[in-house]
Amino acid sequence: MSQETLNVRRMLCPLPVIRTQDKVKTLQSGDILTVECTDPGVMQDIPAWCRINGHTVLETRAENSEYVIVLQVV
Amino acid sequence: MLATKAVMEQGIHVEGINFFTGFCVEGHTHAIRKRDSDKPKRNNSLWVAEQLGIKLHIIDIIEEYKQVLLNPKHGYGANMNPCLDCKIFMVNKAKQWMLENGFDFIITGEVIGQRPMSQRKQTMPIVAAESGADDLLVRPLCAKNLPATLPEREGWIDRNQLFDITGRSRKPQFALAKQFGFTDFAQPAGGCCFLTDESYSLKLVDLWKARGKRDYELDDVMLLKVGRHIRPKPHFKMIIAREDGESQFMSGYKKEYISMNCHSHRGPLVLIDGTADDDDLHLAAQILARYGQGREAEQVEVTLRDQQGNERNIVVKPLLENEIPKEWFV
Ligand code: SF4
């Protein structure tokens, strides 16, 4: 099980979702991905994308105009 | 949404594809402008997929789409929207995806006569033929008004359970939505693509004219969506943030563009696109001052910043409103 980080700062939705989707394709089941963003829209879109695809959102947090989403690949 | 539901009702497995050209309205703008922040921040495609319980694949076609927008074989619509070429391109991509992922046919939500350019009865066969999808392209909402496609002829899908909607009225769609039990019904009414927007299209054409070539990068596409654009001279343009959300978004571009803001008074962030010399920057600072709280002051101090972050301040007299010609506004 690996832990990876994806930097999608400055990208606006849906690009963070697209990059997350493409990164997840390269990961294995159980892997954990931390996505670092600046578009507040990700707080809705990435969890929605995870629900559709069955991945688990472990954590979402907003800190200093940045948004971090931690997910586990199904 | 309705086309998908109609097909799913027949027990057929459907997955969604959403193409991102860079010009899509949703996502970007609502995230930038605080003014729009009370609007729902959801991504419509994801929301629809979730309502339907299907997977959604969002595909980045930003680079490939350039050729469609720059050289559309069938021309543009009312603005810079190359709808027919765009449809052909997307259906072609969908066909490739279908083949690679073991699917049997493609469905779209098109309705004959709904859009002036790409959804006329004459253009529907063009999309099917030029995309290479041919009779693997099913339009469930108006299928009964079109020749039977292969999935219908082969009985993979029951043509009798498809529809014969035509025209611009959305009443039949609303009735169908009700029948399917959708209370919140997301259907784009042409407002989902910046290329159909007149003021956006004018800014895009202005950019090409100023650069002497028809080309663009994703950053250009993004920055055309924000701010007030003023071109005082052919060789440079100012992008003036209209509110804090835009200033914050634009500050992410300080390493790519010369930027300026008023030092002595509150005011917006400005990016300079093009090549500006000292006189140009002085003029830009005077214009910038017009948009800040120092607009009535005798003099204001403006901070100029180059792409490396080196700053210097200059003192300028704000221009009066009538000193900024209308023609400068892009
Ligand atoms: S509105 Fe935009 S995305 Fe839709 S078909 Fe036309 S060019 Fe393509």
mmCIF file of N, CA, C and O in Angstrom, chain B residues 162-203:
data_model
loop_
_atom_site.group_PDB
_atom_site.id
_atom_site.type_symbol
_atom_site.label_atom_id
_atom_site.label_comp_id
_atom_site.label_asym_id
_atom_site.label_seq_id
_atom_site.Cartn_x
_atom_site.Cartn_y
_atom_site.Cartn_z
ATOM 1 N N LEU B 162 -38.027 4.311 -27.447
ATOM 2 C CA LEU B 162 -37.282 5.572 -27.580
ATOM 3 C C LEU B 162 -38.284 6.671 -27.956
ATOM 4 O O LEU B 162 -39.474 6.425 -28.044
ATOM 5 N N PHE B 163 -37.779 7.901 -28.197
ATOM 6 C CA PHE B 163 -38.695 9.048 -28.291
ATOM 7 C C PHE B 163 -38.619 9.766 -29.632
ATOM 8 O O PHE B 163 -37.750 9.476 -30.465
ATOM 9 N N ASP B 164 -39.543 10.711 -29.812
ATOM 10 C CA ASP B 164 -39.592 11.451 -31.085
ATOM 11 C C ASP B 164 -39.669 12.957 -30.814
ATOM 12 O O ASP B 164 -40.424 13.677 -31.455
ATOM 13 N N ILE B 165 -38.860 13.413 -29.848
ATOM 14 C CA ILE B 165 -38.883 14.843 -29.482
ATOM 15 C C ILE B 165 -38.209 15.666 -30.588
ATOM 16 O O ILE B 165 -37.167 15.274 -31.115
ATOM 17 N N THR B 166 -38.794 16.805 -30.928
ATOM 18 C CA THR B 166 -38.159 17.734 -31.873
ATOM 19 C C THR B 166 -38.347 19.155 -31.367
ATOM 20 O O THR B 166 -39.221 19.415 -30.539
ATOM 21 N N GLY B 167 -37.534 20.062 -31.915
ATOM 22 C CA GLY B 167 -37.766 21.487 -31.702
ATOM 23 C C GLY B 167 -37.120 22.059 -30.457
ATOM 24 O O GLY B 167 -36.503 21.368 -29.659
ATOM 25 N N ARG B 168 -37.268 23.376 -30.341
ATOM 26 C CA ARG B 168 -36.573 24.104 -29.274
ATOM 27 C C ARG B 168 -37.307 24.065 -27.945
ATOM 28 O O ARG B 168 -36.714 24.326 -26.903
ATOM 29 N N SER B 169 -38.583 23.776 -27.981
ATOM 30 C CA SER B 169 -39.337 23.744 -26.725
ATOM 31 C C SER B 169 -38.786 22.634 -25.834
ATOM 32 O O SER B 169 -38.506 21.535 -26.298
ATOM 33 N N ARG B 170 -38.660 22.950 -24.557
ATOM 34 C CA ARG B 170 -38.137 21.922 -23.648
ATOM 35 C C ARG B 170 -39.244 21.223 -22.876
ATOM 36 O O ARG B 170 -38.977 20.408 -21.992
ATOM 37 N N LYS B 171 -40.469 21.577 -23.220
ATOM 38 C CA LYS B 171 -41.589 20.981 -22.488
ATOM 39 C C LYS B 171 -41.565 19.451 -22.492
ATOM 40 O O LYS B 171 -41.736 18.826 -21.443
ATOM 41 N N PRO B 172 -41.349 18.821 -23.674
ATOM 42 C CA PRO B 172 -41.361 17.351 -23.677
ATOM 43 C C PRO B 172 -40.292 16.771 -22.746
ATOM 44 O O PRO B 172 -40.521 15.764 -22.068
ATOM 45 N N GLN B 173 -39.118 17.483 -22.704
ATOM 46 C CA GLN B 173 -38.053 16.997 -21.817
ATOM 47 C C GLN B 173 -38.458 17.112 -20.356
ATOM 48 O O GLN B 173 -38.187 16.227 -19.555
ATOM 49 N N PHE B 174 -39.127 18.216 -20.017
ATOM 50 C CA PHE B 174 -39.547 18.371 -18.630
ATOM 51 C C PHE B 174 -40.578 17.305 -18.254
ATOM 52 O O PHE B 174 -40.556 16.774 -17.155
ATOM 53 N N ALA B 175 -41.460 17.005 -19.227
ATOM 54 C CA ALA B 175 -42.479 15.974 -18.969
ATOM 55 C C ALA B 175 -41.799 14.627 -18.743
ATOM 56 O O ALA B 175 -42.145 13.871 -17.825
ATOM 57 N N LEU B 176 -40.790 14.357 -19.570
ATOM 58 C CA LEU B 176 -40.073 13.081 -19.459
ATOM 59 C C LEU B 176 -39.316 13.012 -18.126
ATOM 60 O O LEU B 176 -39.302 11.970 -17.454
ATOM 61 N N ALA B 177 -38.709 14.144 -17.756
ATOM 62 C CA ALA B 177 -37.984 14.198 -16.482
ATOM 63 C C ALA B 177 -38.927 13.853 -15.333
ATOM 64 O O ALA B 177 -38.570 13.109 -14.413
ATOM 65 N N LYS B 178 -40.134 14.387 -15.426
ATOM 66 C CA LYS B 178 -41.121 14.131 -14.384
ATOM 67 C C LYS B 178 -41.476 12.646 -14.363
ATOM 68 O O LYS B 178 -41.536 12.018 -13.301
ATOM 69 N N GLN B 179 -41.650 12.122 -15.579
ATOM 70 C CA GLN B 179 -41.991 10.699 -15.695
ATOM 71 C C GLN B 179 -40.898 9.818 -15.066
ATOM 72 O O GLN B 179 -41.177 8.816 -14.431
ATOM 73 N N PHE B 180 -39.649 10.231 -15.247
ATOM 74 C CA PHE B 180 -38.528 9.464 -14.683
ATOM 75 C C PHE B 180 -38.334 9.757 -13.194
ATOM 76 O O PHE B 180 -37.462 9.188 -12.548
ATOM 77 N N GLY B 181 -39.071 10.714 -12.681
ATOM 78 C CA GLY B 181 -38.976 11.018 -11.252
ATOM 79 C C GLY B 181 -37.820 11.943 -10.890
ATOM 80 O O GLY B 181 -37.402 12.006 -9.734
ATOM 81 N N PHE B 182 -37.290 12.701 -11.867
ATOM 82 C CA PHE B 182 -36.229 13.670 -11.550
ATOM 83 C C PHE B 182 -36.866 14.959 -11.065
ATOM 84 O O PHE B 182 -37.656 15.565 -11.785
ATOM 85 N N THR B 183 -36.531 15.369 -9.866
ATOM 86 C CA THR B 183 -37.102 16.626 -9.379
ATOM 87 C C THR B 183 -36.190 17.790 -9.746
ATOM 88 O O THR B 183 -36.633 18.854 -10.129
ATOM 89 N N ASP B 184 -34.887 17.580 -9.671
ATOM 90 C CA ASP B 184 -33.923 18.605 -10.045
ATOM 91 C C ASP B 184 -33.316 18.125 -11.357
ATOM 92 O O ASP B 184 -32.712 17.071 -11.425
ATOM 93 N N PHE B 185 -33.521 18.888 -12.392
ATOM 94 C CA PHE B 185 -33.222 18.387 -13.725
ATOM 95 C C PHE B 185 -32.186 19.293 -14.385
ATOM 96 O O PHE B 185 -32.473 20.449 -14.691
ATOM 97 N N ALA B 186 -30.967 18.789 -14.541
ATOM 98 C CA ALA B 186 -29.902 19.603 -15.122
ATOM 99 C C ALA B 186 -29.842 19.385 -16.612
ATOM 100 O O ALA B 186 -29.487 18.304 -17.062
ATOM 101 N N GLN B 187 -30.245 20.374 -17.354
ATOM 102 C CA GLN B 187 -30.036 20.248 -18.792
ATOM 103 C C GLN B 187 -29.438 21.536 -19.317
ATOM 104 O O GLN B 187 -29.988 22.615 -19.102
ATOM 105 N N PRO B 188 -28.319 21.434 -19.992
ATOM 106 C CA PRO B 188 -27.689 22.645 -20.475
ATOM 107 C C PRO B 188 -28.564 23.335 -21.518
ATOM 108 O O PRO B 188 -29.147 22.687 -22.355
ATOM 109 N N ALA B 189 -28.672 24.639 -21.430
ATOM 110 C CA ALA B 189 -29.459 25.375 -22.409
ATOM 111 C C ALA B 189 -28.526 26.260 -23.227
ATOM 112 O O ALA B 189 -28.826 27.388 -23.536
ATOM 113 N N GLY B 190 -27.353 25.732 -23.572
ATOM 114 C CA GLY B 190 -26.416 26.487 -24.395
ATOM 115 C C GLY B 190 -25.487 27.340 -23.547
ATOM 116 O O GLY B 190 -24.621 28.013 -24.055
ATOM 117 N N GLY B 191 -25.673 27.335 -22.241
ATOM 118 C CA GLY B 191 -24.869 28.202 -21.399
ATOM 119 C C GLY B 191 -23.681 27.505 -20.796
ATOM 120 O O GLY B 191 -23.175 27.908 -19.762
ATOM 121 N N CYS B 192 -23.226 26.411 -21.419
ATOM 122 C CA CYS B 192 -22.186 25.641 -20.767
ATOM 123 C C CYS B 192 -20.835 25.790 -21.470
ATOM 124 O O CYS B 192 -19.888 25.116 -21.131
ATOM 125 N N CYS B 193 -20.769 26.669 -22.472
ATOM 126 C CA CYS B 193 -19.525 26.784 -23.233
ATOM 127 C C CYS B 193 -19.243 28.258 -23.492
ATOM 128 O O CYS B 193 -20.087 28.967 -24.042
ATOM 129 N N PHE B 194 -18.062 28.711 -23.090
ATOM 130 C CA PHE B 194 -17.728 30.127 -23.247
ATOM 131 C C PHE B 194 -17.678 30.554 -24.710
ATOM 132 O O PHE B 194 -17.812 31.740 -25.014
ATOM 133 N N LEU B 195 -17.480 29.606 -25.611
ATOM 134 C CA LEU B 195 -17.362 29.989 -27.021
ATOM 135 C C LEU B 195 -18.682 30.487 -27.604
ATOM 136 O O LEU B 195 -18.704 31.115 -28.652
ATOM 137 N N THR B 196 -19.792 30.212 -26.922
ATOM 138 C CA THR B 196 -21.079 30.730 -27.401
ATOM 139 C C THR B 196 -21.342 32.131 -26.842
ATOM 140 O O THR B 196 -22.342 32.746 -27.169
ATOM 141 N N ASP B 197 -20.434 32.604 -26.000
ATOM 142 C CA ASP B 197 -20.612 33.899 -25.354
ATOM 143 C C ASP B 197 -19.968 34.999 -26.208
ATOM 144 O O ASP B 197 -18.792 34.907 -26.568
ATOM 145 N N GLU B 198 -20.734 36.019 -26.522
ATOM 146 C CA GLU B 198 -20.237 37.045 -27.437
ATOM 147 C C GLU B 198 -19.022 37.783 -26.887
ATOM 148 O O GLU B 198 -18.008 37.941 -27.567
ATOM 149 N N SER B 199 -19.106 38.200 -25.634
ATOM 150 C CA SER B 199 -18.002 39.012 -25.111
ATOM 151 C C SER B 199 -16.731 38.158 -24.971
ATOM 152 O O SER B 199 -15.618 38.636 -25.229
ATOM 153 N N TYR B 200 -16.903 36.886 -24.620
ATOM 154 C CA TYR B 200 -15.733 36.005 -24.542
ATOM 155 C C TYR B 200 -15.115 35.834 -25.928
ATOM 156 O O TYR B 200 -13.895 35.904 -26.110
ATOM 157 N N SER B 201 -15.963 35.625 -26.920
ATOM 158 C CA SER B 201 -15.477 35.411 -28.282
ATOM 159 C C SER B 201 -14.715 36.635 -28.788
ATOM 160 O O SER B 201 -13.677 36.511 -29.437
ATOM 161 N N LEU B 202 -15.226 37.829 -28.458
ATOM 162 C CA LEU B 202 -14.550 39.051 -28.894
ATOM 163 C C LEU B 202 -13.161 39.143 -28.261
ATOM 164 O O LEU B 202 -12.192 39.538 -28.900
ATOM 165 N N LYS B 203 -13.076 38.735 -26.989
ATOM 166 C CA LYS B 203 -11.773 38.772 -26.305
ATOM 167 C C LYS B 203 -10.803 37.782 -26.934
ATOM 168 O O LYS B 203 -9.607 38.044 -27.049
#
